[in-house]
Tab-separated table of C-alpha atoms in Angstrom:
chain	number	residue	atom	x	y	z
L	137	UNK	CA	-29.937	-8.645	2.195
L	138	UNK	CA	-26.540	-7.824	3.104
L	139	UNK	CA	-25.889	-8.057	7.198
L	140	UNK	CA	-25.240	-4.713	9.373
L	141	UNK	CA	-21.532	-6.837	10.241
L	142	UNK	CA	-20.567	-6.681	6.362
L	143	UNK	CA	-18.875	-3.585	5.012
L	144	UNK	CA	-20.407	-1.790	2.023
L	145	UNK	CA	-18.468	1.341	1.874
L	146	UNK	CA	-20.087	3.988	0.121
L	147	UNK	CA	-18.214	6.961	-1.974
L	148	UNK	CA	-19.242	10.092	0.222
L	149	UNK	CA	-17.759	13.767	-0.160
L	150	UNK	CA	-14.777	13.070	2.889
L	151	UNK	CA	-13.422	10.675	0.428
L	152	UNK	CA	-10.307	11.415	-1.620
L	153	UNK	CA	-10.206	10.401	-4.929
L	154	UNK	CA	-7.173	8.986	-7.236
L	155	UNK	CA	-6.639	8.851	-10.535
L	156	UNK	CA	-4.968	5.406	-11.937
L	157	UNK	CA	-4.900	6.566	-15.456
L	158	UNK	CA	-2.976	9.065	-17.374
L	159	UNK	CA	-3.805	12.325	-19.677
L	160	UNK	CA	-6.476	14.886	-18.424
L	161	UNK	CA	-9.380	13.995	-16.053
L	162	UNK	CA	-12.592	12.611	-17.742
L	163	UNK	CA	-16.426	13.015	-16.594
L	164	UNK	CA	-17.542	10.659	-14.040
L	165	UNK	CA	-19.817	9.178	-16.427
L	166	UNK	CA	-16.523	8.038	-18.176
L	167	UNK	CA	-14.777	6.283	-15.967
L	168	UNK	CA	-15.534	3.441	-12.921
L	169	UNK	CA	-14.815	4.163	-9.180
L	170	UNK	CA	-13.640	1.844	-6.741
L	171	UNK	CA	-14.025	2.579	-2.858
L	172	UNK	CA	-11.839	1.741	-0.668
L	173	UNK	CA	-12.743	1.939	3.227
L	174	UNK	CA	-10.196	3.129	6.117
L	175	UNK	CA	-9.559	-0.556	6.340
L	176	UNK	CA	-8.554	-1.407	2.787
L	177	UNK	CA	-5.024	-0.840	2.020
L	178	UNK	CA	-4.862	-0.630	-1.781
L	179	UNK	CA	-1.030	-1.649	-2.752
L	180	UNK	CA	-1.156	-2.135	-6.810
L	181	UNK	CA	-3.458	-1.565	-9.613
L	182	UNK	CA	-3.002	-3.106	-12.509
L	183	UNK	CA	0.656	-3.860	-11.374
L	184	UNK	CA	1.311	-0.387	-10.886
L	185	UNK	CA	2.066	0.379	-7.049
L	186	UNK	CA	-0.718	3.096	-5.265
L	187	UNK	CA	0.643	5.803	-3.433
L	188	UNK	CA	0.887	4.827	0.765
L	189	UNK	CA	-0.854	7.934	2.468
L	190	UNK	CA	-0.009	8.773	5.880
L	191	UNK	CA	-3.230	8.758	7.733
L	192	UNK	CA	-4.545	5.439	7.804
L	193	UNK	CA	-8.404	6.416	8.759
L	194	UNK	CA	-9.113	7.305	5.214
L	195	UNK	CA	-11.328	6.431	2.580
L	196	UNK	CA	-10.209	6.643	-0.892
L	197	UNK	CA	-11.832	6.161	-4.570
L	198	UNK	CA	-9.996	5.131	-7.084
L	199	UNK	CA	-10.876	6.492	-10.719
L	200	UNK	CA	-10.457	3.675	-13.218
L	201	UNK	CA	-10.760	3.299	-17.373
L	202	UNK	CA	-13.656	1.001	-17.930
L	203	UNK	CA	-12.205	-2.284	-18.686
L	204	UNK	CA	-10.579	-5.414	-16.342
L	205	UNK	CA	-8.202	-4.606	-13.981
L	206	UNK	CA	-6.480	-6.750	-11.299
L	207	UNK	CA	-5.869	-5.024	-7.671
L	208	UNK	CA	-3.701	-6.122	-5.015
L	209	UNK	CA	-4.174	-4.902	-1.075
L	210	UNK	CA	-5.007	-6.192	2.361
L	211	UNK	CA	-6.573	-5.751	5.443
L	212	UNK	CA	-5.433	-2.792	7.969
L	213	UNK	CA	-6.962	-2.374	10.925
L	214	UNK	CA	-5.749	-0.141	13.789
L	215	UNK	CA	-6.781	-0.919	16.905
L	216	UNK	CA	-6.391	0.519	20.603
L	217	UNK	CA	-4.425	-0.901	23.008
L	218	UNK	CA	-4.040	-1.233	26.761
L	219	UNK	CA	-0.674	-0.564	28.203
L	220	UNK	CA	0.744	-3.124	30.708
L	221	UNK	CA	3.062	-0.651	32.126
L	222	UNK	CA	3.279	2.922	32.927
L	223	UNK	CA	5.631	3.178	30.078
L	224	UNK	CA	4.901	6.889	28.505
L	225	UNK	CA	6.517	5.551	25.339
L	226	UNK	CA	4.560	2.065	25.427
L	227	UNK	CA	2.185	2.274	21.734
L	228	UNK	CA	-1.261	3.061	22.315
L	229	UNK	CA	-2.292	1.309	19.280
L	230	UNK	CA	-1.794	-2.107	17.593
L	231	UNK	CA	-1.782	-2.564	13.669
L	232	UNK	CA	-3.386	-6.326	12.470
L	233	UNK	CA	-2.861	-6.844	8.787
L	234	UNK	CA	-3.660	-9.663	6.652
L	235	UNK	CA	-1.582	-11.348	3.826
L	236	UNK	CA	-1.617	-9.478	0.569
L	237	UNK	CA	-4.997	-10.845	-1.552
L	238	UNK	CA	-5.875	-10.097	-5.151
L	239	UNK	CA	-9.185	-9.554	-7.336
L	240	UNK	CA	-10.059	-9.122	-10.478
L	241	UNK	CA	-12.899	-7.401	-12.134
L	242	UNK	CA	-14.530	-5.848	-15.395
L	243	UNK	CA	-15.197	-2.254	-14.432
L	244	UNK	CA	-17.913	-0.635	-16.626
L	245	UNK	CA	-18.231	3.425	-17.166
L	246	UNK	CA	-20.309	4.969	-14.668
L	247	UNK	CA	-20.344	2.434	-11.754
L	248	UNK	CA	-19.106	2.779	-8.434
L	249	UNK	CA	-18.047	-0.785	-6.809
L	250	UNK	CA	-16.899	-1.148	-2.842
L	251	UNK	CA	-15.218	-4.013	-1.176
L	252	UNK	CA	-17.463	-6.096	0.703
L	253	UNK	CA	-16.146	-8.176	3.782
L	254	UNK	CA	-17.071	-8.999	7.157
L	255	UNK	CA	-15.527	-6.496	9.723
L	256	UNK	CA	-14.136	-7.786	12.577
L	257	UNK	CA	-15.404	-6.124	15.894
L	258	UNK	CA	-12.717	-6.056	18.400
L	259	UNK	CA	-8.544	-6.542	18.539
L	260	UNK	CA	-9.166	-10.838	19.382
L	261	UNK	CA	-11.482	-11.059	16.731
L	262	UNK	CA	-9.746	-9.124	14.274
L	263	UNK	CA	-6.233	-11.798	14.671
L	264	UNK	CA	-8.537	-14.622	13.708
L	265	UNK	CA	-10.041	-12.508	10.878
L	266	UNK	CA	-6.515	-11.857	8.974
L	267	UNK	CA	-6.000	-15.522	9.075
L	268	UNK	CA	-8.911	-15.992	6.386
L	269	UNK	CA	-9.291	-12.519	5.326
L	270	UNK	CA	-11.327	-12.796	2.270
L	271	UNK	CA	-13.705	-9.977	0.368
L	272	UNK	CA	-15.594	-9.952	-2.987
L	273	UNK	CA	-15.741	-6.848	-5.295
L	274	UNK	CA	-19.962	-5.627	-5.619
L	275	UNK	CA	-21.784	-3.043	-7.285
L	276	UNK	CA	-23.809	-0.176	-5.067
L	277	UNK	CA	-26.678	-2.598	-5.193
L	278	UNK	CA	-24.689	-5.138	-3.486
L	279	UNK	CA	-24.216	-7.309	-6.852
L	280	UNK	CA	-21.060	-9.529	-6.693
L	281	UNK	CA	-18.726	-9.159	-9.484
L	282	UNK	CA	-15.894	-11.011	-8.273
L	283	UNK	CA	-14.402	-12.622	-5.568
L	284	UNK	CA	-10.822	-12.193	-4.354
L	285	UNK	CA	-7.959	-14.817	-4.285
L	286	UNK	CA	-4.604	-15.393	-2.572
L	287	UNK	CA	-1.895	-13.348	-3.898
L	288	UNK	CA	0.562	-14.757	-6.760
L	289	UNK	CA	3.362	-12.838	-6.822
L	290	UNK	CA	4.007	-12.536	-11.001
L	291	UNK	CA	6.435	-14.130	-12.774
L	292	UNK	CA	9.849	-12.002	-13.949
L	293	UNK	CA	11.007	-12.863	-17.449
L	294	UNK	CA	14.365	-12.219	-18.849
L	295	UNK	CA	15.101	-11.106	-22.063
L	296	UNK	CA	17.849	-13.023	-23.711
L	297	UNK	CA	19.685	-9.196	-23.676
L	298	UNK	CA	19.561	-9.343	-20.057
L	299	UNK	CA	20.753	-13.068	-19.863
L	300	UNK	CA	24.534	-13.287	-19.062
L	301	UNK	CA	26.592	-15.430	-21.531
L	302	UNK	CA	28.067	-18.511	-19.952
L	303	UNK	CA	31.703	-20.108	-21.357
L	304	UNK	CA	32.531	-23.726	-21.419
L	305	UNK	CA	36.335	-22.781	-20.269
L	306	UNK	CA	37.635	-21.420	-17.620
L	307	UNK	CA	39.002	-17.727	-17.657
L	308	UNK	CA	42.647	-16.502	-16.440
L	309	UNK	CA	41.695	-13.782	-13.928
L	310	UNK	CA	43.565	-10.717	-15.096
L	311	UNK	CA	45.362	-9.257	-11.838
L	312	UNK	CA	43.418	-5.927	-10.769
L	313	UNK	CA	44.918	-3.021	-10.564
L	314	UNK	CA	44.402	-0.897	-7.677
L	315	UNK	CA	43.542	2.480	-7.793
L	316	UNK	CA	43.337	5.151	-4.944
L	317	UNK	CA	39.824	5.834	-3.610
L	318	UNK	CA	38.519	9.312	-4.998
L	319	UNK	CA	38.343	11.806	-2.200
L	320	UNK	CA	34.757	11.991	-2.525
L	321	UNK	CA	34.283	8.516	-1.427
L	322	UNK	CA	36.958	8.496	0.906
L	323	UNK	CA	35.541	11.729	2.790
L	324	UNK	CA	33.499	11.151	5.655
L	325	UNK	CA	29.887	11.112	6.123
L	326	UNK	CA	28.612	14.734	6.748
L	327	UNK	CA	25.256	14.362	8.956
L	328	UNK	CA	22.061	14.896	7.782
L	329	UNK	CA	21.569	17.942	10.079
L	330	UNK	CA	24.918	19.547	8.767
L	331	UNK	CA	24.741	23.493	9.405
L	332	UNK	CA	21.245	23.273	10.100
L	333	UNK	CA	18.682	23.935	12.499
L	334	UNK	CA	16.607	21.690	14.305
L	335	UNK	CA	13.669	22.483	12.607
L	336	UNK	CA	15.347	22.059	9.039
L	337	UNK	CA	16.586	18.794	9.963
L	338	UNK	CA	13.726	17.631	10.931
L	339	UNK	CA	12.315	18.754	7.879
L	340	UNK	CA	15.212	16.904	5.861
L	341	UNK	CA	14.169	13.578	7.482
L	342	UNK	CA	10.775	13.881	7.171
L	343	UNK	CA	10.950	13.979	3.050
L	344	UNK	CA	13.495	11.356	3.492
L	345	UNK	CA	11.117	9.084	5.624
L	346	UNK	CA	9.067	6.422	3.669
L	347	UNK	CA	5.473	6.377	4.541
L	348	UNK	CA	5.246	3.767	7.153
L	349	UNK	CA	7.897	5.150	8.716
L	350	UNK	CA	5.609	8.910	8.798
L	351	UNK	CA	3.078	6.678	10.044
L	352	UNK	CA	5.157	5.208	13.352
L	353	UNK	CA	6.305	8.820	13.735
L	354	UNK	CA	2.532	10.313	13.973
L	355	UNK	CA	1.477	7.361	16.465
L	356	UNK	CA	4.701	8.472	19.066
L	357	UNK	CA	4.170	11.972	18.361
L	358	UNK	CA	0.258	11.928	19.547
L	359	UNK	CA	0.477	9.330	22.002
């Protein structure tokens, strides 16, 4: 019997769901879904890097071809925080992450599997918890199919193309010629919010942010 303190997420109708496969969208009965809770931060599948979404307090499903596939992600808990000053600008919240882990798993058609962990239950405990974050993949009936591991960043291989040739000899260094700067590089910097208006700029920098920095943004602007 799993314990109230362990986390069983369950795929529910406020959860948005992501395909990780290409070509048109198959029946349910086709493919697996894995379910993330707000506190999962899915960063690859399958080596390919997830999508970073903007509110944190989310739960996703992931739509995957049955099969094995490896994913990579972490703890992400947000948690409240007290201010020691009357600071207006002082963060009202506090973001405790774990190191990147990794699990893999044979995902068959038609099954939903959740991540299954102990949730921490306030900010202290939650620092101690990263430190030996750990969490096994289960079926809806609680069945372990596997059990996470520490990260391993994968190995990069070079192709002999991409290997530079090396020479036994030294090599005269020809005497550079130097060439005036094209005016486009020499001009100066025009500023983002060139000609614009406040609002436009700050439209320009918001497609330009990445997500965490959308994220950092949100917490100051509601704060």
């Amino acid at each position: 019997m799993l314990m109230a303190a362990v986390v069983l997420s369950a795929c529910t109708a406020s959860s948005r769901v992501v395909k990780v496969y290409e070509g048109d969208t198959l029946d349910k009965s086709q493919v697996a879904k894995l379910v993330t809770p707000e506190d999962i931060d899915v960063i690859e599948i399958d080596g390919i890097k997830q999508k970073e979404y903007v509110l944190e307090s989310m739960s996703l499903t992931y739509d995957l071809l049955p099969g094995e596939h490896v994913v990579v992600y972490k703890y992400n808990g947000l948690f409240s925080k007290v201010r020691d000053s009357n600071d207006a600008d002082a963060p009202r919240a506090e973001l405790i992450q774990s190191e990147q882990r990794q699990v893999k798993f044979n995902a068959s058609a038609g099954q939903t599997y959740n991540f299954n962990f102990k949730r921490p239950g306030s900010k202290n405990e939650a620092r101690e918890f990263v430190e030996t974050f750990q969490a096994a993949i289960v079926t809806e009936s609680g069945r372990s199919v596997a059990k996470d591991s520490k990260y391993v960043k994968p190995a990069t291989i070079v192709s002999p193309a991409q290997t530079p040739a090396v020479t036994a000899f030294p090599v005269a260094s020809a005497p550079v010629a130097t060439t005036a700067a094209p005016a486009a590089q020499t001009a100066g910097v025009a500023p983002v919010d060139a000609g614009l208006s406040r609002l436009d700029a700050l439209k320009v920098l918001w497609g330009k942010a990445s997500a965490e920095e959308k994220k950092e943004f949100l917490r100051w602007a509601f704060q």
